Coordinates of C-alpha atoms in Angstrom, one line a residue:
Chain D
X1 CA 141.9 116.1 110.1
X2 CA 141.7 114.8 106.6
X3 CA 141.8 117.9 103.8
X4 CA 141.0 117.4 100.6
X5 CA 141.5 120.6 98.2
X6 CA 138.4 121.1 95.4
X7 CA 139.6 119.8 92.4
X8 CA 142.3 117.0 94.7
X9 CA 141.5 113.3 94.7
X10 CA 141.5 111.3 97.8
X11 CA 142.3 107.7 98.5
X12 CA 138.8 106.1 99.2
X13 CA 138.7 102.2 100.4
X14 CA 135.6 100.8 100.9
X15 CA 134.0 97.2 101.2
X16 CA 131.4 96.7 97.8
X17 CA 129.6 93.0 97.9
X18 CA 132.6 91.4 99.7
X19 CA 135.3 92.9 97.8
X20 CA 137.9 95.2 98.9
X21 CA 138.2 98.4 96.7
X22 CA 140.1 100.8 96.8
X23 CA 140.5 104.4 94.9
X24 CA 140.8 107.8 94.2
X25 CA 137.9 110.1 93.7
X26 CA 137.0 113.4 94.0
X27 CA 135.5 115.2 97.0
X28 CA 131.9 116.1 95.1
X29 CA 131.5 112.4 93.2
X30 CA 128.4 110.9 94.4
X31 CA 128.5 107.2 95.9
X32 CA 125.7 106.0 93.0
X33 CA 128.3 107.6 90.5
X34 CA 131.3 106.1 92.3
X35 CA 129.5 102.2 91.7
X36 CA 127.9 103.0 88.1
X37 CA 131.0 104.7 86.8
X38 CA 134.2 103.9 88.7
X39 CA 133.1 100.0 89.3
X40 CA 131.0 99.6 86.7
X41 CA 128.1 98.2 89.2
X42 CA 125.1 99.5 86.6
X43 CA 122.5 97.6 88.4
X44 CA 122.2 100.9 91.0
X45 CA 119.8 103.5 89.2
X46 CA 119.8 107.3 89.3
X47 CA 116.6 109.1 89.2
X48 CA 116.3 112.4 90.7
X49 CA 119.5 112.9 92.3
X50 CA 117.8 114.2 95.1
X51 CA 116.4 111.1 97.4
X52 CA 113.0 110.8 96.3
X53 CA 112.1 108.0 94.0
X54 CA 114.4 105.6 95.5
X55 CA 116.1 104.2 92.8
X56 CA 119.0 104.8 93.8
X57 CA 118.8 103.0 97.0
X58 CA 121.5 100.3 97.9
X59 CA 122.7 99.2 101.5
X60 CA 125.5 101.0 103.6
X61 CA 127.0 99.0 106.5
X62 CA 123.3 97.2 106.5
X63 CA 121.2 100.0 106.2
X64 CA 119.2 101.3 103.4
X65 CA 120.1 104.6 102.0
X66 CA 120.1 106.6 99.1
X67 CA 122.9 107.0 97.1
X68 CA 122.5 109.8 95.0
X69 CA 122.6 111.7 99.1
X70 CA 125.7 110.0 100.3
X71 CA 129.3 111.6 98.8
X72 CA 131.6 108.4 98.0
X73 CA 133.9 109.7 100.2
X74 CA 131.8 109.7 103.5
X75 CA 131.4 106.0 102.5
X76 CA 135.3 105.7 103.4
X77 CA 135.8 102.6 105.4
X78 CA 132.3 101.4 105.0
X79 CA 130.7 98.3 103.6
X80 CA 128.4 98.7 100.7
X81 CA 126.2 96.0 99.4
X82 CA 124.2 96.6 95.6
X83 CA 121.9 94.5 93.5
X84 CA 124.5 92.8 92.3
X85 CA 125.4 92.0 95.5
X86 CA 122.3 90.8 96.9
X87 CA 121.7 88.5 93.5
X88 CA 124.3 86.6 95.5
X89 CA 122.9 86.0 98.6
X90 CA 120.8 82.8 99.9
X91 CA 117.9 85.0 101.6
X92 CA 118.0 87.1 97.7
X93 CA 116.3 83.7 96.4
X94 CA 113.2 84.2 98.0
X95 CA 113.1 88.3 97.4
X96 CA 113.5 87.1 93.7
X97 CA 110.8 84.6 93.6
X98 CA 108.0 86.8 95.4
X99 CA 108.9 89.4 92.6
X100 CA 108.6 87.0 89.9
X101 CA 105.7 85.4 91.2
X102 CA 103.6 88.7 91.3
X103 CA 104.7 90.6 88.3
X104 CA 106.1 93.2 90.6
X105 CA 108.3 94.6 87.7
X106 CA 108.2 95.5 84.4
X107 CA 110.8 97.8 82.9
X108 CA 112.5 97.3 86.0
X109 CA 114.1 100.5 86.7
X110 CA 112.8 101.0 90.5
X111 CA 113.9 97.2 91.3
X112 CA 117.3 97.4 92.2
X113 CA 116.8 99.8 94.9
X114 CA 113.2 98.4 96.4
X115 CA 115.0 95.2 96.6
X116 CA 117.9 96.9 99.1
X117 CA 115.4 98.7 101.1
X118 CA 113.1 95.1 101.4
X119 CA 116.7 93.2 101.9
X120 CA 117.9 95.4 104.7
X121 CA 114.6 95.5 106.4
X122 CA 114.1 91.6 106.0
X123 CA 117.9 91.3 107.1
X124 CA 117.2 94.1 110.2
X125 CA 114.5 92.7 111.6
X126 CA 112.1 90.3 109.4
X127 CA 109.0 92.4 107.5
X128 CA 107.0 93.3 109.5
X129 CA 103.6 94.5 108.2
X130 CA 103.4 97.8 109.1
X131 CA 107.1 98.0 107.0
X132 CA 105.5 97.0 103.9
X133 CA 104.1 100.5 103.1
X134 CA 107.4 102.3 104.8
X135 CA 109.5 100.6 102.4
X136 CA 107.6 101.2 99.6
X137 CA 106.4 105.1 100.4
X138 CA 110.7 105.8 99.7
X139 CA 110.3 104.5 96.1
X140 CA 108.6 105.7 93.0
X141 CA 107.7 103.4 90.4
X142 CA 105.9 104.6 86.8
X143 CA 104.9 101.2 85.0
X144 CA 103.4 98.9 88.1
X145 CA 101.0 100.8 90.1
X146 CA 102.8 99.1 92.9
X147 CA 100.0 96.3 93.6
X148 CA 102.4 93.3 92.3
X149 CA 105.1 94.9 94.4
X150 CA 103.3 95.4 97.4
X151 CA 102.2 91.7 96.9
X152 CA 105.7 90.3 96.7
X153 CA 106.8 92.4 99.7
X154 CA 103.8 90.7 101.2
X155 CA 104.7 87.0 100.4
X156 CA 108.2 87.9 102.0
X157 CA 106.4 88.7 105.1
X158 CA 104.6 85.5 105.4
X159 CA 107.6 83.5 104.3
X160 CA 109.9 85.4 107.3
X161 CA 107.3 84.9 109.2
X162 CA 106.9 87.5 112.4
X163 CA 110.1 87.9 114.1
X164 CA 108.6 90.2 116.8
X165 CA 110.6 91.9 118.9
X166 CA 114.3 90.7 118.5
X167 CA 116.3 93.9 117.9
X168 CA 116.0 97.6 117.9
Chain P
X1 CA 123.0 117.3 87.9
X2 CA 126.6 116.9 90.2
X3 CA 127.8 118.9 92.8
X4 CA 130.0 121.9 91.9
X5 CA 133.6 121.4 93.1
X6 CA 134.4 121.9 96.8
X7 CA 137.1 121.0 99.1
X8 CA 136.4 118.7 101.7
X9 CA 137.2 118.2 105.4
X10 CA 136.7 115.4 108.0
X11 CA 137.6 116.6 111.6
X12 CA 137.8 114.0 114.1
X13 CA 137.2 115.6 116.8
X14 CA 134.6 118.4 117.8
X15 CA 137.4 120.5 119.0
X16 CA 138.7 120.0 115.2
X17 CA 135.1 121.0 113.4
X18 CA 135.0 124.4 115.3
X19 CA 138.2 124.9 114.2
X20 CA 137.7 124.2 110.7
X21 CA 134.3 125.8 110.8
X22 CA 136.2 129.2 112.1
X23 CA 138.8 128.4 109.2
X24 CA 136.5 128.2 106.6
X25 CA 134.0 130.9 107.8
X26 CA 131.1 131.7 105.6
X27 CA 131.9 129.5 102.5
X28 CA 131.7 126.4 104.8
X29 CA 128.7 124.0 105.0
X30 CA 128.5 121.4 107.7
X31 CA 127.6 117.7 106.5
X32 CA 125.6 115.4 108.9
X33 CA 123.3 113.4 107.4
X34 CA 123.5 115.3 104.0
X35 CA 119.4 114.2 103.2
X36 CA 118.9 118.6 102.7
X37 CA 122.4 119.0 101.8
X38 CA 123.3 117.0 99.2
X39 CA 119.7 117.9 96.9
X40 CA 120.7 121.6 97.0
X41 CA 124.0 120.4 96.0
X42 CA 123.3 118.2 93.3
X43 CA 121.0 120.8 92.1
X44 CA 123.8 123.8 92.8
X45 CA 121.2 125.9 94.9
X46 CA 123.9 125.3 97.3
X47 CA 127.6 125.7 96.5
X48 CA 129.8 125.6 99.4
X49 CA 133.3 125.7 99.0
X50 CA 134.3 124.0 101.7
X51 CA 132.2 120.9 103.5
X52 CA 132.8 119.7 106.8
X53 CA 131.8 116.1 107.1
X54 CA 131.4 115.8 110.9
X55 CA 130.2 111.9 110.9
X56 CA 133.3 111.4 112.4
X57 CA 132.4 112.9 115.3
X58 CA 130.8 110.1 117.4
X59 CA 130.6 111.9 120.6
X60 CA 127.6 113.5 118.7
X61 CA 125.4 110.3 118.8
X62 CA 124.0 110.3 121.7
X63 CA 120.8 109.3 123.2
X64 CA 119.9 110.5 126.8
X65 CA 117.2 111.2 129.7
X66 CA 118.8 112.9 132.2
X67 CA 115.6 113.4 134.1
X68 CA 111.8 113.0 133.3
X69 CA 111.6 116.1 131.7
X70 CA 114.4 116.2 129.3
X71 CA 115.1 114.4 126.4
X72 CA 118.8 115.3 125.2
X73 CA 120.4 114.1 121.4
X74 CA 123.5 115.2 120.4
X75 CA 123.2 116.6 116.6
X76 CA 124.3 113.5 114.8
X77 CA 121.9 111.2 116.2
X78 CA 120.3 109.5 113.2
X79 CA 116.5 110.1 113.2
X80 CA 115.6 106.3 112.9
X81 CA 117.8 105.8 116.0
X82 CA 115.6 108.2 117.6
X83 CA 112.9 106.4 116.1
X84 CA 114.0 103.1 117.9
X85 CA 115.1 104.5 121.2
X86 CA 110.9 106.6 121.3
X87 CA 109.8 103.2 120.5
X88 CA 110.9 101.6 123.3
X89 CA 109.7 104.6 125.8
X90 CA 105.6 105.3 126.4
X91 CA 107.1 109.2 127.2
X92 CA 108.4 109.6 123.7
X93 CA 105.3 108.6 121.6
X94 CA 105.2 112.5 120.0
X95 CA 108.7 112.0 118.9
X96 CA 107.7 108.4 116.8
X97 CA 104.6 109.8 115.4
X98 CA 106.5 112.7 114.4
X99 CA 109.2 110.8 112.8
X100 CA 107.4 108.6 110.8
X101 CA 106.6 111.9 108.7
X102 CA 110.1 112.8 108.3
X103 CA 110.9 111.3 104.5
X104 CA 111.5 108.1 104.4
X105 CA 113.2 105.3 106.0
X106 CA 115.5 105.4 103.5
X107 CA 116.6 108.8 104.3
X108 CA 115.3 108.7 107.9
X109 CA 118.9 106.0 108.4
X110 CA 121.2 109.2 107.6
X111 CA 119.2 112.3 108.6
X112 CA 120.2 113.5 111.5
X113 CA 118.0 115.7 114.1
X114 CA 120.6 118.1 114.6
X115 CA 120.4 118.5 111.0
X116 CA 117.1 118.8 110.4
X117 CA 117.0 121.6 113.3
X118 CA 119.9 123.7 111.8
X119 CA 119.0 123.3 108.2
X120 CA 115.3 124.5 108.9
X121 CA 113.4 124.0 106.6
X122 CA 109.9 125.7 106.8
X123 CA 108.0 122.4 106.4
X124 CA 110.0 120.2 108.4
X125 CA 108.6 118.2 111.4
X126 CA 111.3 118.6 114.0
X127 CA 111.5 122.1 113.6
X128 CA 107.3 122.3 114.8
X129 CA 108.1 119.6 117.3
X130 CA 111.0 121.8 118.9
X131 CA 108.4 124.7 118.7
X132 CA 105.6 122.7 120.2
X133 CA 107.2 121.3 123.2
X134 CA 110.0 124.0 123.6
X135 CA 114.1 123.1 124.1
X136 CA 117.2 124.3 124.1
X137 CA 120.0 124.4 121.3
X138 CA 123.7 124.4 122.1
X139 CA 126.3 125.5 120.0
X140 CA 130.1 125.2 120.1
X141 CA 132.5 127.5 118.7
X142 CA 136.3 128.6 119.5
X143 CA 134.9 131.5 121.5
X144 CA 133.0 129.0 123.5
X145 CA 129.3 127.3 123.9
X146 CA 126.0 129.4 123.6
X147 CA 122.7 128.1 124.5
X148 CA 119.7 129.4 122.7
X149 CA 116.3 128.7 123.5
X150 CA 114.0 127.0 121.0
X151 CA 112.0 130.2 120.8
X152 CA 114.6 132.4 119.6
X153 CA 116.5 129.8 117.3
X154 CA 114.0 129.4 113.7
X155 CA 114.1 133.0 112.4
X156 CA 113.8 132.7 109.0
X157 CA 113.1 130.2 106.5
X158 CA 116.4 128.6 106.6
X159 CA 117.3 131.2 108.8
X160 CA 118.7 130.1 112.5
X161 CA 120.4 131.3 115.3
X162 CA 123.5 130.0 114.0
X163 CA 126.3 131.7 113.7
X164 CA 129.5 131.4 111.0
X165 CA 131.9 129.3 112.9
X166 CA 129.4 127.7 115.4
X167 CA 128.8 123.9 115.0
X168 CA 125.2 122.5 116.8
X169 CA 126.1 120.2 118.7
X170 CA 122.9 118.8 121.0
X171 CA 119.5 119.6 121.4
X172 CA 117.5 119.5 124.2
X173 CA 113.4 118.9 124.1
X174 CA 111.6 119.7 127.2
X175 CA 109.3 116.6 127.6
X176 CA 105.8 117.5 129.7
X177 CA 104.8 115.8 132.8
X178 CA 103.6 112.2 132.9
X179 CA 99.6 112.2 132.1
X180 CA 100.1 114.6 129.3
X181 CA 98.5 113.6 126.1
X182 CA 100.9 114.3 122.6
X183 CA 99.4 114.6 119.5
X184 CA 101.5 115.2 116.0
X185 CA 99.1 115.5 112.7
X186 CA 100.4 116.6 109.5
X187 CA 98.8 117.4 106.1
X188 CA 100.8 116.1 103.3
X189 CA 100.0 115.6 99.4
X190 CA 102.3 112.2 99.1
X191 CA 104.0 110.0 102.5
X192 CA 107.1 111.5 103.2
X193 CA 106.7 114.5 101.1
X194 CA 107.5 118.1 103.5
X195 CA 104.0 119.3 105.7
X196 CA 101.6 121.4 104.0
X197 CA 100.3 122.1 107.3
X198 CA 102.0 120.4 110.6
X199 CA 100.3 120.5 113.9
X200 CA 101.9 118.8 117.3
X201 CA 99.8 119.6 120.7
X202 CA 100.9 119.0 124.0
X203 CA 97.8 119.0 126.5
X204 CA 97.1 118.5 130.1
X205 CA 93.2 117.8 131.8
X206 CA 92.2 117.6 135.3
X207 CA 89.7 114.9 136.7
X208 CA 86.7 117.8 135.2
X209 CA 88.2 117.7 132.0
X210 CA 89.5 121.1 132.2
X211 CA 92.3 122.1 130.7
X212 CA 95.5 122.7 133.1
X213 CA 98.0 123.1 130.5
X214 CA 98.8 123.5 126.5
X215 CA 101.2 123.8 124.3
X216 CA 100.5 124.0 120.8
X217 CA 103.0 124.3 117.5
X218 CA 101.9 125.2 113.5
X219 CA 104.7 124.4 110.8
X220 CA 103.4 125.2 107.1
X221 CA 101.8 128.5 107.7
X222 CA 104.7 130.9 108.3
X223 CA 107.8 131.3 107.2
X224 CA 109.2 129.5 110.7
X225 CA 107.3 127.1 113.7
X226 CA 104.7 129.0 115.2
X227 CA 104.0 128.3 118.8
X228 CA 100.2 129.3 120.0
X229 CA 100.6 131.8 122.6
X230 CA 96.3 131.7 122.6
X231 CA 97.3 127.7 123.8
X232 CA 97.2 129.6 127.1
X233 CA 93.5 131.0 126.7
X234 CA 92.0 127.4 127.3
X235 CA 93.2 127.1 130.8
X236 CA 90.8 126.6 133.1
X237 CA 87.9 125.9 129.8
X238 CA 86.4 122.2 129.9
X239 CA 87.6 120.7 126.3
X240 CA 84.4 120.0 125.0
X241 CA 83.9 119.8 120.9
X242 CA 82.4 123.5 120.4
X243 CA 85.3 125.2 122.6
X244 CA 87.9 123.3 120.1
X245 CA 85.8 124.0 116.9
X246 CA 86.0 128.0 118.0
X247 CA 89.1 127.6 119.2
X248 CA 90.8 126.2 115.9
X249 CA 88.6 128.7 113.8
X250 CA 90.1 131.3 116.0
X251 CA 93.8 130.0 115.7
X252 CA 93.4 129.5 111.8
X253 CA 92.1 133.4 111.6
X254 CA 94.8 134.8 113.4
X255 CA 97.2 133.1 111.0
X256 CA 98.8 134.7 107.6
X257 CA 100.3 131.8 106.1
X258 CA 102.1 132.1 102.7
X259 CA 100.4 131.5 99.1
X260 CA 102.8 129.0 97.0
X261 CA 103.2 126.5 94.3
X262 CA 102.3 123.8 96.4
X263 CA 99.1 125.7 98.1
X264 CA 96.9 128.9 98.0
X265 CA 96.8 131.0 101.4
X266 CA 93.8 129.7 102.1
X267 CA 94.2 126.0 102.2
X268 CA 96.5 126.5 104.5
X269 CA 94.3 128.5 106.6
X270 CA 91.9 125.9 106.2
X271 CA 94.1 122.8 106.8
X272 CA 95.2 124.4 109.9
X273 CA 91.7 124.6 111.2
X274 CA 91.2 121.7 110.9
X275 CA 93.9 119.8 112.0
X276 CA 94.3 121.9 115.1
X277 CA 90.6 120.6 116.1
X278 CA 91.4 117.2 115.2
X279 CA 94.8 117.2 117.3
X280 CA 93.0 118.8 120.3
X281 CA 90.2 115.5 119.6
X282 CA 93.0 113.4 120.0
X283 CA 94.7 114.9 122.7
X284 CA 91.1 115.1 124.2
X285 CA 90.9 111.2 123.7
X286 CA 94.4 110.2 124.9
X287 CA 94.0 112.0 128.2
X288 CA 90.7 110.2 128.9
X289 CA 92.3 106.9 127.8
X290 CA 95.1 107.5 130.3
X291 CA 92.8 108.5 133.5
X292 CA 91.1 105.9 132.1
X293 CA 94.2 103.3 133.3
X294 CA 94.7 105.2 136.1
X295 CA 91.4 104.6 137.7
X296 CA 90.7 108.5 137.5
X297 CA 87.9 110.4 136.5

C-alpha cells in the first residue's frame, strides 16, 4: 500500500497531451495546481476550488472532470488532456470555429474548461441535444449570457451529426 | 484556498483499506470520488490527517441485478456509470431521473454512489432515493461485515451509521415490482445545485385505480431522508386529484423542516406540498400509461 507522510513528496507519473511526465508532489496539491504551477499548462482556470463554475474542467483518461476536486496524486498513471492539448487536435478545429463563429467568448475565462467538457462529450459519443444544456449547466460564465455558447455547442451538434446509439 | 497537509494512503486491496482505516482511526477520511471531499478540503471545513484513496479498489465497481428486485453497486461505482447502465434498463428509470440532479456531469464522472450515501449530505438525491425505495448498506471492517438497513443508516446531517474503521463497501436498493410507477421531482434554485426540497414516490394501482402500494421519501425538510410512514394510509383509496391535494397538504403539515440561508421554514413546507402532489400526478399518470400497454384497465 502506497504511504505517503503529510509534508513527504511522492513520485507522480502521468500522461498530459501526449507527453510523459513525471514528478514529485505533495499529497494535498490539487491536479489544476499540479498543470498551472508544476507544468506551466496556464490555459486550465481556477474558480471556486470547489467544482462549481467549471473552469477548471479538463479531461481525465477521456472523461470530463474538475480539477480543482481531483488530488494530482489520484491522477497517478492516468492520461490527462488540457486546452492546450485539445488546440492540437483535428476534431478541436471545428470546436474552435463554432466558438468563433458565434461570439461564444469574451474574456474567455470559462473557455478552456467548456471546451473539455464539449470535447469529451463530442469524443464520447457525438452531441447529442439533450447534452447541450448538461454540459453547459457544469459551467459558469459572467460576460456571455451563454446564448453564443449554447449556439456554438449547437453548430457542433449539427456538424457531428446524430450518432445515436453507438456506446454507453 | 488549498488543502491543509495530510498524509496519504492508496490500499490496493479492500482487505488493505480496513486495515488502514483501523490504523488511522478517527483522523482518517475515505476518498472515492472526492466531489464532497475535496470542497471541504479546499476550504479546511475538513482536515483529515490521513486520506485513504480507495480508487484502487476495483472490486468496488460493480454493477449488478441479482434478481428483479435488487439492484446492487458496490461503493465506487461512478454515478454516470449508473447513469448509463439505468439507461439501458426500463426498471431503473427512478435511478436516471434521479441522477440527472446529482451536480453535474462533470462531477457526476467521479462521484461515486457509495460516496454520496456515506457522506450524507442533507440535500443529496441518493440519500432520499435510498429512503424512498428502502436498501441495505454493508460495511467491512477487521472485526468483520455489518449490514444496516437503509432506515437506520442517515442519522444526522452528515451523520451515518458508520463506524471509525468501517469502509462502505455496496449498497443495495430494493427495486419494486414490475408495473410500479417511479417518480423523482426536486426543487432546486440553479441545475445541479443541492435539493431545496426532493421528492421520489414509488406507487402501485390496481385495475380500479386504487392504490395497492406506496412508498414515499422527502429530502430537504429534515435534517436526514424522511420516509412517509402516512404512504401507507392511501391503500385501498382510489388516487383521484382531491385525495392527493389533501394528502400532500397533510404530509407538508406534519413536517418541521429547517429555516436557513437558502430558504424560510415555510417554503419548504410549501415546496413539499406541492411537489408531493405533483409526484403522486405523475405516478398517477405512469401507472395508467403502463396498464395502458398492457391492455389493462
Amino acid at each position: 500500500m502506497r504511504r505517503v507522510e503529510a509534508y513527504d513528496r511522492v513520485p507522480l507519473t502521468v500522461v498530459v497531451n501526449g507527453r510523459s511526465v513525471r514528478q514529485r508532489v505533495e499529497p494535498r496539491m490539487l491536479l489544476s495546481d499540479f498543470l498551472r504551477e508544476c507544468l506551466g499548462l496556464t490555459g486550465t482556470h481556477v474558480g471556486c476550488e470547489h467544482g462549481v463554475c467549471g473552469a477548471c474542467t479538463i479531461l481525465l483518461d477521456g472523461q470530463a472532470v474538475r480539477s480543482c476536486l481531483t488530488l494530482a496524486v489520484s491522477a497517478d498513471r492516468g492520461e490527462i488532456m488540457t486546452i492546450e492539448g485539445l488546440a492540437g487536435r483535428p476534431e478541436f478545429a471545428r470546436i474552435y470555429e463554432a466558438f468563433t463563429n458565434h461570439h461564444a467568448l469574451q474574456c474567455g475565462f470559462c473557455t478552456p474548461g467548456i471546451v473539455a467538457s464539449a470535447a469529451a462529450e463530442i469524443l464520447d459519443r457525438g452531441l447529442a441535444d439533450d447534452a447541450i444544456t448538461d454540459v453547459l449547466s457544469g459551467h459558469l460564465c459572467r460576460c456571455t449570457g451563454y446564448v453564443g455558447i449554447r449556439q456554438a455547442l449547437e453548430e457542433l451538434t449539427v456538424a457531428e451529426g446524430r450518432r445515436g446509439d453507438d456506446g454507453p | 484556498m488549498k488543502p491543509a497537509p495530510f498524509a496519504y494512503w492508496r490500499p490496493e486491496t479492500v482487505d488493505e483499506a480496513c486495515w488502514a482505516l483501523a490504523e488511522a482511526g478517527a483522523d482518517a477520511k475515505v476518498l472515492a470520488g472526492g466531489q464532497s471531499l475535496l470542497p471541504m478540503m479546499n476550504m479546511r471545513l475538513a482536515r483529515p490527517g490521513v486520506v485513504v484513496d480507495i480508487n484502487a479498489l476495483s472490486t468496488l465497481e460493480a454493477i449488478s441485478r441479482p434478481d428483479a428486485s435488487t439492484l446492487q453497486t458496490g461503493a465506487l461505482v461512478r454515478q454516470r456509470a449508473l447513469e448509463r447502465y439505468a439507461a439501458a434498463d426500463p426498471a431503473l428509470q427512478l435511478f436516471r431521473h434521479a441522477l440527472a440532479y446529482v451536480g453535474h456531469p462533470q462531477t457526476r464522472n467521479r462521484g461515486t454512489v457509495g460516496g454520496s450515501i456515506a457522506h450524507a449530505d442533507p440535500a443529496a438525491e441518493l440519500p432520499v432515493l435510498l429512503t424512498a425505495l428502502g436498501g441495505r448498506i454493508t460495511l467491512l471492517s477487521r472485526q468483520g461485515t455489518r449490514v444496516v438497513s437503509a432506515e437506520a443508516f442517515f442519522q444526522a446531517p452528515f451523520v451515518t451509521a458508520v463506524e471509525t474503521g468501517e469502509l462502505l463497501t455496496q449498497v443495495e436498493w430494493f427495486l419494486p415490482p414490475p408495473g410500479s410507477a417511479m417518480v423523482f421531482r426536486e426543487f432546486a434554485r440553479r441545475r445541479g445545485d443541492f435539493a431545496l426540497v426532493a421528492v421520489a414516490a414509488v406507487l402501485r394501482l390496481d385495475q380500479d385505480q386504487r392504490v395497492t402500494a406506496m412508498r414515499l421519501g422527502l429530502g430537504g425538510v429534515d435534517g436526514v431522508p424522511r420516509a412517509v410512514p402516512a404512504a401507507t394510509s392511501l391503500v385501498g383509496l382510489p388516487l383521484d386529484s382531491s385525495i392527493i391535494a389533501d394528502f400532500a397538504a397533510e404530509v407538508a403539515r406534519s413536517l418541521d423542516p429547517p429555516a436557513d440561508l437558502h430558504a424560510p421554514a415555510e417554503f419548504r413546507r410549501e415546496l413539499a406540498r406541492v411537489l408531493v402532489a405533483r409526484v403522486l400526478e405523475d405516478a398517477r399518470r405512469q401507472v395508467g400509461h403502463v396498464a395502458g400497454e398492457r391492455g389493462e384497465g
